[in-house]
Short mmCIF file of C-alpha atoms and ligand atoms in Angstrom, two decimals:
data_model
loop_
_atom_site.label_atom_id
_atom_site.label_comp_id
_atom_site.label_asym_id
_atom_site.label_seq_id
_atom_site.Cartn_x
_atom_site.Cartn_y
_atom_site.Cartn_z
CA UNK A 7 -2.76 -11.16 26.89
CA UNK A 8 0.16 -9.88 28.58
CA UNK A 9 1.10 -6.56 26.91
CA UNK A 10 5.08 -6.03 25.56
CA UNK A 11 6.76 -3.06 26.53
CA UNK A 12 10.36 -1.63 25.94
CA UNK A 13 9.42 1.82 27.65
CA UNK A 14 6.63 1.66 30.02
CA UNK A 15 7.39 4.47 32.45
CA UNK A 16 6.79 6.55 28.65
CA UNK A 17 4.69 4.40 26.75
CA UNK A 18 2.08 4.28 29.41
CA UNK A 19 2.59 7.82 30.56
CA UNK A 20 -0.71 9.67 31.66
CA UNK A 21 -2.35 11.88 28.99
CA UNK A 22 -1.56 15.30 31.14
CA UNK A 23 2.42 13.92 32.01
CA UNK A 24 2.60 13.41 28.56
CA UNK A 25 1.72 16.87 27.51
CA UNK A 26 3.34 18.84 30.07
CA UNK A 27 6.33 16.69 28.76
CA UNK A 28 5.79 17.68 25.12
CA UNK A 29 5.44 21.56 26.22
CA UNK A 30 9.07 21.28 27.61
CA UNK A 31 10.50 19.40 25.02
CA UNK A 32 8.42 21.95 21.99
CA UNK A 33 10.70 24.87 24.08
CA UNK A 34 13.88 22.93 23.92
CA UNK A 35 12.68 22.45 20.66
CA UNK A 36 12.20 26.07 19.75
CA UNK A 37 15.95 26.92 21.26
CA UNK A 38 17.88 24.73 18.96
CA UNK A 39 15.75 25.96 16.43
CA UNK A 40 16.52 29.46 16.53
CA UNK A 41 20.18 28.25 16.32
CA UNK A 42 19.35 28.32 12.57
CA UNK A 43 19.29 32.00 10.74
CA UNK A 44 16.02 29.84 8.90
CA UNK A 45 14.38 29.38 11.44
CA UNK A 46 15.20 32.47 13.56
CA UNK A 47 13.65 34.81 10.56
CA UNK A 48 10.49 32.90 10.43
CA UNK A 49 9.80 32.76 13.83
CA UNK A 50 10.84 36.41 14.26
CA UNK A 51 7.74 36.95 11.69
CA UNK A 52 5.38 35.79 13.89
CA UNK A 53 7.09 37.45 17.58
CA UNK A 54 8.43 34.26 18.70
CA UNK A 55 12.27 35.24 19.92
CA UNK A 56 12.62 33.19 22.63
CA UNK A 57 11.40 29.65 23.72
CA UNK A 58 9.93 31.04 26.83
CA UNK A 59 7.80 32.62 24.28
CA UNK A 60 5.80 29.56 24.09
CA UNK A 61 3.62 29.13 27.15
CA UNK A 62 1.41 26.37 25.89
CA UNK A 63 0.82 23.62 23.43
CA UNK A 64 -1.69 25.93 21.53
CA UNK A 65 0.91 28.46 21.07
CA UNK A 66 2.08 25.77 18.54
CA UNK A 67 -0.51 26.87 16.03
CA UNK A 68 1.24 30.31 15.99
CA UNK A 69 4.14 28.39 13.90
CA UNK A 70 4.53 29.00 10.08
CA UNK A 71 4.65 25.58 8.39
CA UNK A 72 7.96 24.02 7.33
CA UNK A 73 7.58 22.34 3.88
CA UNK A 74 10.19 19.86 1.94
CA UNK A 75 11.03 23.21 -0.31
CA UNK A 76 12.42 24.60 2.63
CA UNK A 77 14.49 21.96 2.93
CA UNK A 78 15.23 21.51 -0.27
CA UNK A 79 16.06 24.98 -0.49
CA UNK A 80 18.35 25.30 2.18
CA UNK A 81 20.60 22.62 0.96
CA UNK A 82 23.08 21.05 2.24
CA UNK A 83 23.86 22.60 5.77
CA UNK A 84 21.10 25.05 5.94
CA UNK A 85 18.97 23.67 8.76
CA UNK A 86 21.35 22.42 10.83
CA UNK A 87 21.32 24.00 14.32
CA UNK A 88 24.80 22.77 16.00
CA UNK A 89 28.25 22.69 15.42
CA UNK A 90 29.06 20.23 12.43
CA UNK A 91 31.77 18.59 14.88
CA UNK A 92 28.94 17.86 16.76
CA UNK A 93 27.43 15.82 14.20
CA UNK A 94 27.85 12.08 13.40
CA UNK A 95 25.79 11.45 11.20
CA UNK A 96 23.79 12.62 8.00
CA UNK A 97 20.81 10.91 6.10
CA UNK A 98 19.05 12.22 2.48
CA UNK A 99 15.77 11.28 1.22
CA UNK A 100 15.41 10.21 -2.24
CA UNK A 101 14.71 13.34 -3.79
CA UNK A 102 12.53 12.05 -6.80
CA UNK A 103 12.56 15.53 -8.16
CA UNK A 104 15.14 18.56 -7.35
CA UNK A 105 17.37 18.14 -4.96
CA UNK A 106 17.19 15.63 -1.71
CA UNK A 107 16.30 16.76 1.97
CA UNK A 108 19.04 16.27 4.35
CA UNK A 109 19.00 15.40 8.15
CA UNK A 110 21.98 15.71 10.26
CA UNK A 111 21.84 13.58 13.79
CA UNK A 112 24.41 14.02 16.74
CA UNK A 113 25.17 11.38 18.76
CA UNK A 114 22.26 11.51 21.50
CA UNK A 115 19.54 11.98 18.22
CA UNK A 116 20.91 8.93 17.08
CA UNK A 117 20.40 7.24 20.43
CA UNK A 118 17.00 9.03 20.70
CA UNK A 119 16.09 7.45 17.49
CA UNK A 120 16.83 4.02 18.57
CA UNK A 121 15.44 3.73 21.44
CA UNK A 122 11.86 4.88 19.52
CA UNK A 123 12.39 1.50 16.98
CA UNK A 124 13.59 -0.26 20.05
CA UNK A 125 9.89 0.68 21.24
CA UNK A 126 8.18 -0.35 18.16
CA UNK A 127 9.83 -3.45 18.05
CA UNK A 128 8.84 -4.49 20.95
CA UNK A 129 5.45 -3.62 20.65
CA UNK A 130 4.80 -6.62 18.22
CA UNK A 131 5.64 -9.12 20.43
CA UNK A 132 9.47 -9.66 18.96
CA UNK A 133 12.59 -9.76 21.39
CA UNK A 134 16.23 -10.34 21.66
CA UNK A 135 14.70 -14.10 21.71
CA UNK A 136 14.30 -13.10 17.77
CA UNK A 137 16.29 -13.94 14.60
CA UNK A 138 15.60 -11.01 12.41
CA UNK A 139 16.62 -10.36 8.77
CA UNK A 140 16.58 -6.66 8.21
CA UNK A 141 15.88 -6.66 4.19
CA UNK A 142 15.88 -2.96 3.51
CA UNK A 143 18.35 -0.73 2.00
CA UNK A 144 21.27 -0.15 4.08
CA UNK A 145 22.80 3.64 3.12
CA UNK A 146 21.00 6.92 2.58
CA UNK A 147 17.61 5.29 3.09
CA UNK A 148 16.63 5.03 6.87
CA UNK A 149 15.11 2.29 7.09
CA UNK A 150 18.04 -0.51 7.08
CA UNK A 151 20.35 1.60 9.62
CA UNK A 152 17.27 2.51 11.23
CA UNK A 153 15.54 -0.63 12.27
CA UNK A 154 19.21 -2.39 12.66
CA UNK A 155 20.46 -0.29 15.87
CA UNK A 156 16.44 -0.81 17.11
CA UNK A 157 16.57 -3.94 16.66
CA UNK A 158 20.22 -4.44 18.33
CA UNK A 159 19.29 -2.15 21.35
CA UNK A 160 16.91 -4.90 21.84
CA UNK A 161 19.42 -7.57 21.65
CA UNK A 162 17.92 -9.52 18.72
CA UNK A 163 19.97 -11.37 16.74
CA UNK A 164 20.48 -9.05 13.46
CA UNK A 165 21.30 -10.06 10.26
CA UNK A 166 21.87 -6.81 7.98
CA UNK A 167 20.97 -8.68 4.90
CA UNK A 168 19.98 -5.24 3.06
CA UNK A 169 17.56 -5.10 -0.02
CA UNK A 170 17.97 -7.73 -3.18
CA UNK A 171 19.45 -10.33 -3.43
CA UNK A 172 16.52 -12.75 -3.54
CA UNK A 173 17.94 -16.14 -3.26
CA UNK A 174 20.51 -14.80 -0.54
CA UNK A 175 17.78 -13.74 1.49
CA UNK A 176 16.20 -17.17 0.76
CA UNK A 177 19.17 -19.13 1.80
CA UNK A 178 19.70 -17.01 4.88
CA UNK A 179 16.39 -17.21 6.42
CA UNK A 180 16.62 -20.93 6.20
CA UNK A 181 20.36 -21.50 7.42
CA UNK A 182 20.04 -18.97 10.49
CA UNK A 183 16.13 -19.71 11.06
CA UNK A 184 14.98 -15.78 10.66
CA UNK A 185 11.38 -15.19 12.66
CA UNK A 186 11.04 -11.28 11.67
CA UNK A 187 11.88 -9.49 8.82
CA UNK A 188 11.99 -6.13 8.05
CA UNK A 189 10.60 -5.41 3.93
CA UNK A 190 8.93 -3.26 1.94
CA UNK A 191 5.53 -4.58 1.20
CA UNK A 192 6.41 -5.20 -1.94
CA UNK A 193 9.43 -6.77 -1.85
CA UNK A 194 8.08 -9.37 0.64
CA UNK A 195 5.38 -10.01 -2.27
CA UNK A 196 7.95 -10.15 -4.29
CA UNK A 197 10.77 -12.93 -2.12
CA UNK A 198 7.48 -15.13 -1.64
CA UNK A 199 6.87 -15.76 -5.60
CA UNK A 200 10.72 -16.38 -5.34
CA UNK A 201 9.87 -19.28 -2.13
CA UNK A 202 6.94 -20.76 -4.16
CA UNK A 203 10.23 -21.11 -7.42
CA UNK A 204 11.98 -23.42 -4.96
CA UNK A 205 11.36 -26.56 -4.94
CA UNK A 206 10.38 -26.64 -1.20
CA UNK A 207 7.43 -24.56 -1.91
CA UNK A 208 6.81 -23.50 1.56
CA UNK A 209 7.88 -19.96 3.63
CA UNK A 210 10.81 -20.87 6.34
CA UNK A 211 8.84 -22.54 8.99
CA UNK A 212 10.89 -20.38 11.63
CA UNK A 213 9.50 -17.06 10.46
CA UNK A 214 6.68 -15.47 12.26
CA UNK A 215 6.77 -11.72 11.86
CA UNK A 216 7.12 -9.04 9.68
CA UNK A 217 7.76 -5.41 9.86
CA UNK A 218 6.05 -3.81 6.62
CA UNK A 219 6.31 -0.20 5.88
CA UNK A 220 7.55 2.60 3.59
CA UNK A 221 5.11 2.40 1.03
CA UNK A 222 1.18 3.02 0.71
CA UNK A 223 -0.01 -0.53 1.36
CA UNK A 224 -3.62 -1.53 1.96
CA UNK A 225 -5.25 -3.84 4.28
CA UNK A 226 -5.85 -6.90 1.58
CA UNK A 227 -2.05 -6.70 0.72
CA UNK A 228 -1.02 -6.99 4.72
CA UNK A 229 -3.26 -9.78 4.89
CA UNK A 230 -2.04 -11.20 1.70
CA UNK A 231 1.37 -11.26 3.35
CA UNK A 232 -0.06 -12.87 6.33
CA UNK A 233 -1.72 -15.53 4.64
CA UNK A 234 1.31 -16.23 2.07
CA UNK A 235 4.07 -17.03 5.17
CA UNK A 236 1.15 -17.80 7.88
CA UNK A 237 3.23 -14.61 9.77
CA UNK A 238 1.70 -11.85 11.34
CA UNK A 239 2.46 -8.35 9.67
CA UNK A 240 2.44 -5.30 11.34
CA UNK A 241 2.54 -1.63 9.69
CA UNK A 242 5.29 0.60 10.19
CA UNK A 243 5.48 4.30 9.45
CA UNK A 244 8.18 6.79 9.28
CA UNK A 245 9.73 9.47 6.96
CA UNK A 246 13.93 10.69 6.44
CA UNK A 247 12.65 14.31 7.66
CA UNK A 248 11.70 12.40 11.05
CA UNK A 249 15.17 10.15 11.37
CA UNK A 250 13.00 7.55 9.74
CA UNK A 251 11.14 4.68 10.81
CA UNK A 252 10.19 4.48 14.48
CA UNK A 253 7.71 7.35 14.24
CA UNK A 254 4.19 5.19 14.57
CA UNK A 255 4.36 1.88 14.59
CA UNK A 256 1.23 -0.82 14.96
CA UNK A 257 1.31 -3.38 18.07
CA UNK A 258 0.13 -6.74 18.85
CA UNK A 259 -3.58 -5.33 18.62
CA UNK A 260 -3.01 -3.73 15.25
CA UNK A 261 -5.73 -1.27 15.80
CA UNK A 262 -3.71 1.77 14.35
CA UNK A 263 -0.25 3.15 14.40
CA UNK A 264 0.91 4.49 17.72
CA UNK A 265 2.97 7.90 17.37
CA UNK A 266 5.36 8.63 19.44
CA UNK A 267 4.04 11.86 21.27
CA UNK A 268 6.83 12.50 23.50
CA UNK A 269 8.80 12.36 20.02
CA UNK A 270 6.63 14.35 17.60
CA UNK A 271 4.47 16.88 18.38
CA UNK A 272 1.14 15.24 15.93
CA UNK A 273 -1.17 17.40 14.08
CA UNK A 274 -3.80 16.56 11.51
CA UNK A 275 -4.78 19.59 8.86
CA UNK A 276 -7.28 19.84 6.02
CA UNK A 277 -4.35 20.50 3.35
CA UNK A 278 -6.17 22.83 1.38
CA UNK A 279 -7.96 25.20 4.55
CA UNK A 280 -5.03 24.21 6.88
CA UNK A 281 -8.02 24.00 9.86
CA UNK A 282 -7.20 21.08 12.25
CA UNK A 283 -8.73 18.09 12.00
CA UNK A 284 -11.27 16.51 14.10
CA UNK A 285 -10.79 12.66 15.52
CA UNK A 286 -11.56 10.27 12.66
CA UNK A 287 -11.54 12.90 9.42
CA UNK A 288 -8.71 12.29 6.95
CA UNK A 289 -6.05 15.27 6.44
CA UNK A 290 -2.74 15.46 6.50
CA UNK A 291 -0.03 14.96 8.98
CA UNK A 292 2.37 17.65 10.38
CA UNK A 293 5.11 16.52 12.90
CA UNK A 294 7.48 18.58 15.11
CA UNK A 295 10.46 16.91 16.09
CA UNK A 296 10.22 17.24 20.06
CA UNK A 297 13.50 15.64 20.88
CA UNK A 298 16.31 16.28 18.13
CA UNK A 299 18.94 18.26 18.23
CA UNK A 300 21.13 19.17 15.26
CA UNK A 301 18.14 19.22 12.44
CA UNK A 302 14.74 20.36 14.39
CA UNK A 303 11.25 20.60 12.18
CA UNK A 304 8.70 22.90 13.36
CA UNK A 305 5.10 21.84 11.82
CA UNK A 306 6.54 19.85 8.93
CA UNK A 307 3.75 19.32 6.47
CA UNK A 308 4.48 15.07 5.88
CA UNK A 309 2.02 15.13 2.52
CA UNK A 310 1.02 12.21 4.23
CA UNK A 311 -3.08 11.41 4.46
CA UNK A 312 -4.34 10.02 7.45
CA UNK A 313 -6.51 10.76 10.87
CA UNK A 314 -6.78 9.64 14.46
CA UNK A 315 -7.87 7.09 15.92
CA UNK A 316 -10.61 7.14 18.32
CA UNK A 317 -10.53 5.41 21.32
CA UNK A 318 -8.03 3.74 23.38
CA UNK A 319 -5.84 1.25 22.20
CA UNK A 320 -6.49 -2.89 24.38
CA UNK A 321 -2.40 -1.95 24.75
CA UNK A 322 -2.98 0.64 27.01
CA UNK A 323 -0.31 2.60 25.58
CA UNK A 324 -1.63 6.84 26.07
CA UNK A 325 0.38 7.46 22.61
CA UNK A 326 -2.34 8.33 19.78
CA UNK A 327 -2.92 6.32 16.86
CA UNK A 328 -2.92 7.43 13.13
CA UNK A 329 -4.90 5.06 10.62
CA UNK A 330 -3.33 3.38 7.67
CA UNK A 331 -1.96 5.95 5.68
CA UNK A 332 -4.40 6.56 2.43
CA UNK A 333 -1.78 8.39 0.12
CA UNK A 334 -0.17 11.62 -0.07
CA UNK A 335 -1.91 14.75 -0.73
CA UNK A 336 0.84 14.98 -3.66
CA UNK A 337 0.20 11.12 -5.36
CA UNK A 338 -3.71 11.93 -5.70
CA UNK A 339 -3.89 11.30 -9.42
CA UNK A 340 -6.81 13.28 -11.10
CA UNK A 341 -8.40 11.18 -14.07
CA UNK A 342 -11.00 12.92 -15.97
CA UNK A 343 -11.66 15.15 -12.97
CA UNK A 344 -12.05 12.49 -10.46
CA UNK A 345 -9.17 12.01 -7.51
CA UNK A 346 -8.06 8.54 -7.35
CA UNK A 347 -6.08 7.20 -4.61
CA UNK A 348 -3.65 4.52 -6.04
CA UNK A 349 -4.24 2.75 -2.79
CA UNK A 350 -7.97 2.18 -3.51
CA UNK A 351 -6.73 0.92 -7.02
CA UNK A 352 -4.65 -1.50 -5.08
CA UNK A 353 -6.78 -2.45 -2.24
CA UNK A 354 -9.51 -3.60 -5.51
CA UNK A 355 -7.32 -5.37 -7.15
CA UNK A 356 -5.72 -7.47 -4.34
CA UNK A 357 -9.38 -8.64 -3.77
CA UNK A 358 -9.47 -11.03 -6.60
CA UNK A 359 -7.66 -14.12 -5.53
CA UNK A 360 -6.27 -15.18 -9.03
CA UNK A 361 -4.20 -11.66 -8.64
CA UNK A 362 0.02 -11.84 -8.24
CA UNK A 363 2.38 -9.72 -6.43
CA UNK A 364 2.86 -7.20 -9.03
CA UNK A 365 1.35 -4.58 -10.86
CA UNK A 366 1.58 -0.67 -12.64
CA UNK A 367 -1.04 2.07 -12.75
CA UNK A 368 -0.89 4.06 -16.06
CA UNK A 369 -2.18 7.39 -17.00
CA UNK A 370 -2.46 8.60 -20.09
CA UNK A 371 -3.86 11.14 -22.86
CA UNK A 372 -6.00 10.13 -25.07
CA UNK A 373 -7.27 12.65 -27.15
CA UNK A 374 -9.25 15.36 -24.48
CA UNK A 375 -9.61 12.31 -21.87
CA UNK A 376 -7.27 10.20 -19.29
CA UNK A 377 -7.07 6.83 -19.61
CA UNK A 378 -6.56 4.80 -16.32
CA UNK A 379 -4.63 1.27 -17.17
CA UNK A 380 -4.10 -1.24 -14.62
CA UNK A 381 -1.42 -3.79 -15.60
CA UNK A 382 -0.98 -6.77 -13.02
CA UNK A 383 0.60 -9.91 -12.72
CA UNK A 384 -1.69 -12.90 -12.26
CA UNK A 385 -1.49 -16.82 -11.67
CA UNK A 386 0.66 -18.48 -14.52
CA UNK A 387 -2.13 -21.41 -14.48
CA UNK A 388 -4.82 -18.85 -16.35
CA UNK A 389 -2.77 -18.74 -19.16
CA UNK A 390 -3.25 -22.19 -20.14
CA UNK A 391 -6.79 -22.15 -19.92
CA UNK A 392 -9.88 -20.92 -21.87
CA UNK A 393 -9.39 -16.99 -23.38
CA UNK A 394 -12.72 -16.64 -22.20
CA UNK A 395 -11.37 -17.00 -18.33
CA UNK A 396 -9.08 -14.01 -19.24
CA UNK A 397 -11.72 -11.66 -20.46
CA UNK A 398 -13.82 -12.50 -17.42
CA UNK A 399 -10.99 -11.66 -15.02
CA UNK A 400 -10.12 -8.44 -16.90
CA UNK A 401 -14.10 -7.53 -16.61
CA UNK A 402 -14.77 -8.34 -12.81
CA UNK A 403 -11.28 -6.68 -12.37
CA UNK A 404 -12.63 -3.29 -14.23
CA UNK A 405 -15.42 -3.49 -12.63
CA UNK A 406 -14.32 -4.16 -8.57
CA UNK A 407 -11.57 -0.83 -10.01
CA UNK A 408 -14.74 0.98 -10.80
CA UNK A 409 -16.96 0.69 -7.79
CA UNK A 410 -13.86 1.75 -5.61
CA UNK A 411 -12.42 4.96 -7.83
CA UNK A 412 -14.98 5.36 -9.94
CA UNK A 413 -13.36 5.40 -13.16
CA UNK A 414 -12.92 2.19 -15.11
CA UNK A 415 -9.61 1.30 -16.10
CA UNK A 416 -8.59 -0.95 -19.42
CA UNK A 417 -6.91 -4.32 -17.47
CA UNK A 418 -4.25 -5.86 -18.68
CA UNK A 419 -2.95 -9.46 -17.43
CA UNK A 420 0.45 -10.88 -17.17
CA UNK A 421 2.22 -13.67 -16.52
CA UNK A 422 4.29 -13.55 -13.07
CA UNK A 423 7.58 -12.55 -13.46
CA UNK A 424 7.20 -9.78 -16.39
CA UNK A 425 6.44 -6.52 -14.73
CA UNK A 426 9.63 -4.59 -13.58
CA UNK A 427 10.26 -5.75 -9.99
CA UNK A 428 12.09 -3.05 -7.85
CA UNK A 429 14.16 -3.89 -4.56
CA UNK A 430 13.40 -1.12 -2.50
CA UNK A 431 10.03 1.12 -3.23
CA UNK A 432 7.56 -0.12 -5.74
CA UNK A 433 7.24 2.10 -8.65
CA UNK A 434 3.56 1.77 -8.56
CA UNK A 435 1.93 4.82 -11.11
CA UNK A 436 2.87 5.88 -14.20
CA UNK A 437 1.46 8.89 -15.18
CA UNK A 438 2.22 9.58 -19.14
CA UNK A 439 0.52 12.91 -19.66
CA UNK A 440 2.00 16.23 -20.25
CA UNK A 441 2.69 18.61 -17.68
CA UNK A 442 0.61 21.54 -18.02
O1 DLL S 12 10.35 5.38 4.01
C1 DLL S 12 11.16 5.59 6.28
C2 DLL S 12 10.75 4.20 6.57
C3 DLL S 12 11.62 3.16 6.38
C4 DLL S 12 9.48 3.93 7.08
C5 DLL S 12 11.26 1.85 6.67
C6 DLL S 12 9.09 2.63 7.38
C7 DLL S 12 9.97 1.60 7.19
P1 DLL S 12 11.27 8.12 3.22
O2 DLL S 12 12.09 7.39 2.22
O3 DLL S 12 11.63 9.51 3.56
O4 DLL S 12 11.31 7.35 4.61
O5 DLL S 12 9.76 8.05 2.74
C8 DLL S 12 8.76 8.57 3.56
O6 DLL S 12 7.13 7.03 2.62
O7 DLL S 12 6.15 10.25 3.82
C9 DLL S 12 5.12 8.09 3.26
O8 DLL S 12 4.60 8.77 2.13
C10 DLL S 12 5.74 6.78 2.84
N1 DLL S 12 5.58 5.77 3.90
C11 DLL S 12 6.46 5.41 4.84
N2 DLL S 12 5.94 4.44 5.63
C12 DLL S 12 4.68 4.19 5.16
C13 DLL S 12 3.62 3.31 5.54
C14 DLL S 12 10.89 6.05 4.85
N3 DLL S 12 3.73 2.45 6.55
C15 DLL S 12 7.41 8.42 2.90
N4 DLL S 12 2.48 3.37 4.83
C16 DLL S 12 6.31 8.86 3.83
C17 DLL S 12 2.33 4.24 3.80
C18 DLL S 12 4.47 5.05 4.07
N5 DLL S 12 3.30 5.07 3.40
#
């Protein structure tokens, strides 16, 4: 198979070229950095003044961590390291509690940033031979001004749909034949119930790819995506504090997520003991931005679970892969002492055929205990039937939930259609019980 590649003078760069290149861009790193009275206290704690400081890549692990409360905290200007004239641009996450984290790009960040989803893009096979239907949020969020300039850089043919809008985003696939769309998992779940309403009853025969990303997803539900539009699906990963997507993206092999080395500087830590991580054992991710210029991150702790792949890639690319993310060291529910991954919950669930697009994971008190509920949608046809097929379902269902988490949740089914449906990131856990 004859490998796709935007970049290859980088994204086939020798393992040593690559590294000497991350040691000078983690020093260019380190001088916009101390542009920022934040970041010139902390690393004044630990005798770092200058970047010549820095001889090697190990000297890395002298860093103090940077977390999303120093962020938060430093609201709204405080990490920026150039002149505001100098900036163009600004994203925020979605700051689900307190306030948001805020990113400021110049100019040549925002070109740095493209060309990384330009890579990506190209990785899967698509090209300015493409039609593609970007169906995330344009604004704030990153990912619908992200992938669009990727995908434009390329020379695709873009149509900035944005998020919603079901039967818009129905009616434009078909009229301008899209082949690759950009969704969240969920959403894509969500516009291929909305297909199967149509009369047609089939996926636009043009489309054959789809970038899927933003959200824990698990393996069944990318291959339940596959299988619904007979596309191929490939995982992308990214976060605000890191422009967005375009950090690690999967290629035509899908054996993993390539990261962007000469981007991010990748580290894997036990959260808890904050040791490194050896190849193939889970921890969490912490990325240092190796190329930006108005809002550098030293050793920001992502939250994100995941390890490395072993290996090299059939690709050839030299840029390490992470494995499917597994959660966040933050969304690990606890239920009667046990951690539960919402991911496993899902990945159990999508197993049983008769299962829909859609579904909530409660927690609640009851009494002393937690009580795990899993609501999901499921075929309309079951409803006509026999009660006993229900009660069957909802047992195998418990039961698949228990082997995986091992805590057996009450199931409740529902017809398609009446769980709340969200356009951008499925609200997927509920967790009911009081705060300690
Ligand atoms: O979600 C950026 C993005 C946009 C990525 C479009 C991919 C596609 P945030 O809103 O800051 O940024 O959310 C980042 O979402 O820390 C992960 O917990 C989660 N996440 C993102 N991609 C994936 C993925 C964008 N492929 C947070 N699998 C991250 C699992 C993901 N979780």
């Amino acid at each position: 198979m004859k490998v796709p590649v935007w970049n290859p003078a980088v994204e086939f760069l020798e393992r040593e070229a690559l590294e000497r290149l991350q040691l000078a861009n983690l020093r260019k790193t380190v001088a916009w950095a101390l542009k920022t009275p934040f970041y010139r206290r902390r690393l004044a704690e630990v005798g770092l003044h200058r970047p010549e400081d820095i001889a090697s890549l190990r000297d890395l692990r002298d860093i103090p961590y940077t977390t999303k409360e120093d962020l938060r905290e430093s609201y709204p200007r405080g990490l920026l390291a150039v002149d505001l004239e100098q900036v163009v641009r600004l994203h925020t996450s979605s700051g689900t509690t307190g306030m948001p984290t805020v990113i400021h790009h110049t100019q040549a960040d925002l070109d740095a940033w493209t060309e990384l989803v330009a890579r990506c893009i190209v990785a899967t096979g698509a090209s300015r031979r493409d039609v593609f239907q970007n169906m995330t949020n344009y604004g704030l969020f990153t990912g619908g001004l992200g992938l669009h300039y990727g995908a434009e850089r390329v020379g695709m043919l873009v149509i900035p749909a944005s998020s919603g809008n079901t039967s818009r985003q129905v009616q434009l696939m078909r009229h301008f034949q899209t082949s690759v769309v950009h969704a969240t998992p969920s959403y894509l779940l969500h516009l291929h119930s909305a297909l199967m309403d149509e009369d047609t009853d089939t996926s636009p025969p043009s489309l054959r790819k789809a970038f899927i990303g933003a959200e824990p997803h698990s393996e069944e539900t990318r291959r339940k995506i596959e299988t619904l539009f007979e596309i191929e699906a490939y995982n992308s990963y990214g976060l605000s504090e890191m422009n967005g997507p375009g950090v690690a993206f999967e290629c035509l092999y899908k054996t993993g997520l390539h990261l962007w080395e000469d981007a991010y500087l990748l580290e894997v830590i036990d959260p808890d003991s904050l040791r490194p991580c050896a190849e193939e054992e889970t921890g969490e991710i912490v990325l240092t931005t190796l190329q930006r210029q108005a809002t550098p991150l030293l050793r920001y702790r992502t939250r994100d679970l995941s390890h490395l792949v072993g290996g090299h890639c059939p690709c050839g690319r030299s840029h390490r892969r992470l494995a499917r993310i597994k959660g966040r060291s933050d969304d690990m529910l606890i239920v009667n002492g046990v951690n539960v991954f919402p991911s496993q919950i899902e990945e159990a669930l999508m197993k049983a055929p008769e299962v829909g697009t859609n579904y909530l994971i409660q927690v609640e008190k009851r009494g002393a205990l937690d009580r795990l509920a899993v609501k999901t949608e499921v075929h309309a046809a079951l409803f006509a039937g026999d009660a006993r097929v229900l009660s069957d379902l909802r047992e195998r269902i418990a039961e698949r939930i228990r082997a995986a988490v091992l805590v057996k949740p009450s199931i409740e089914l529902h017809e398609p259609g009446s769980l709340p449906v969200s356009e951008g990131k499925a609200r997927r856990v509920l967790d009911l019980r009081p705060a300690f």
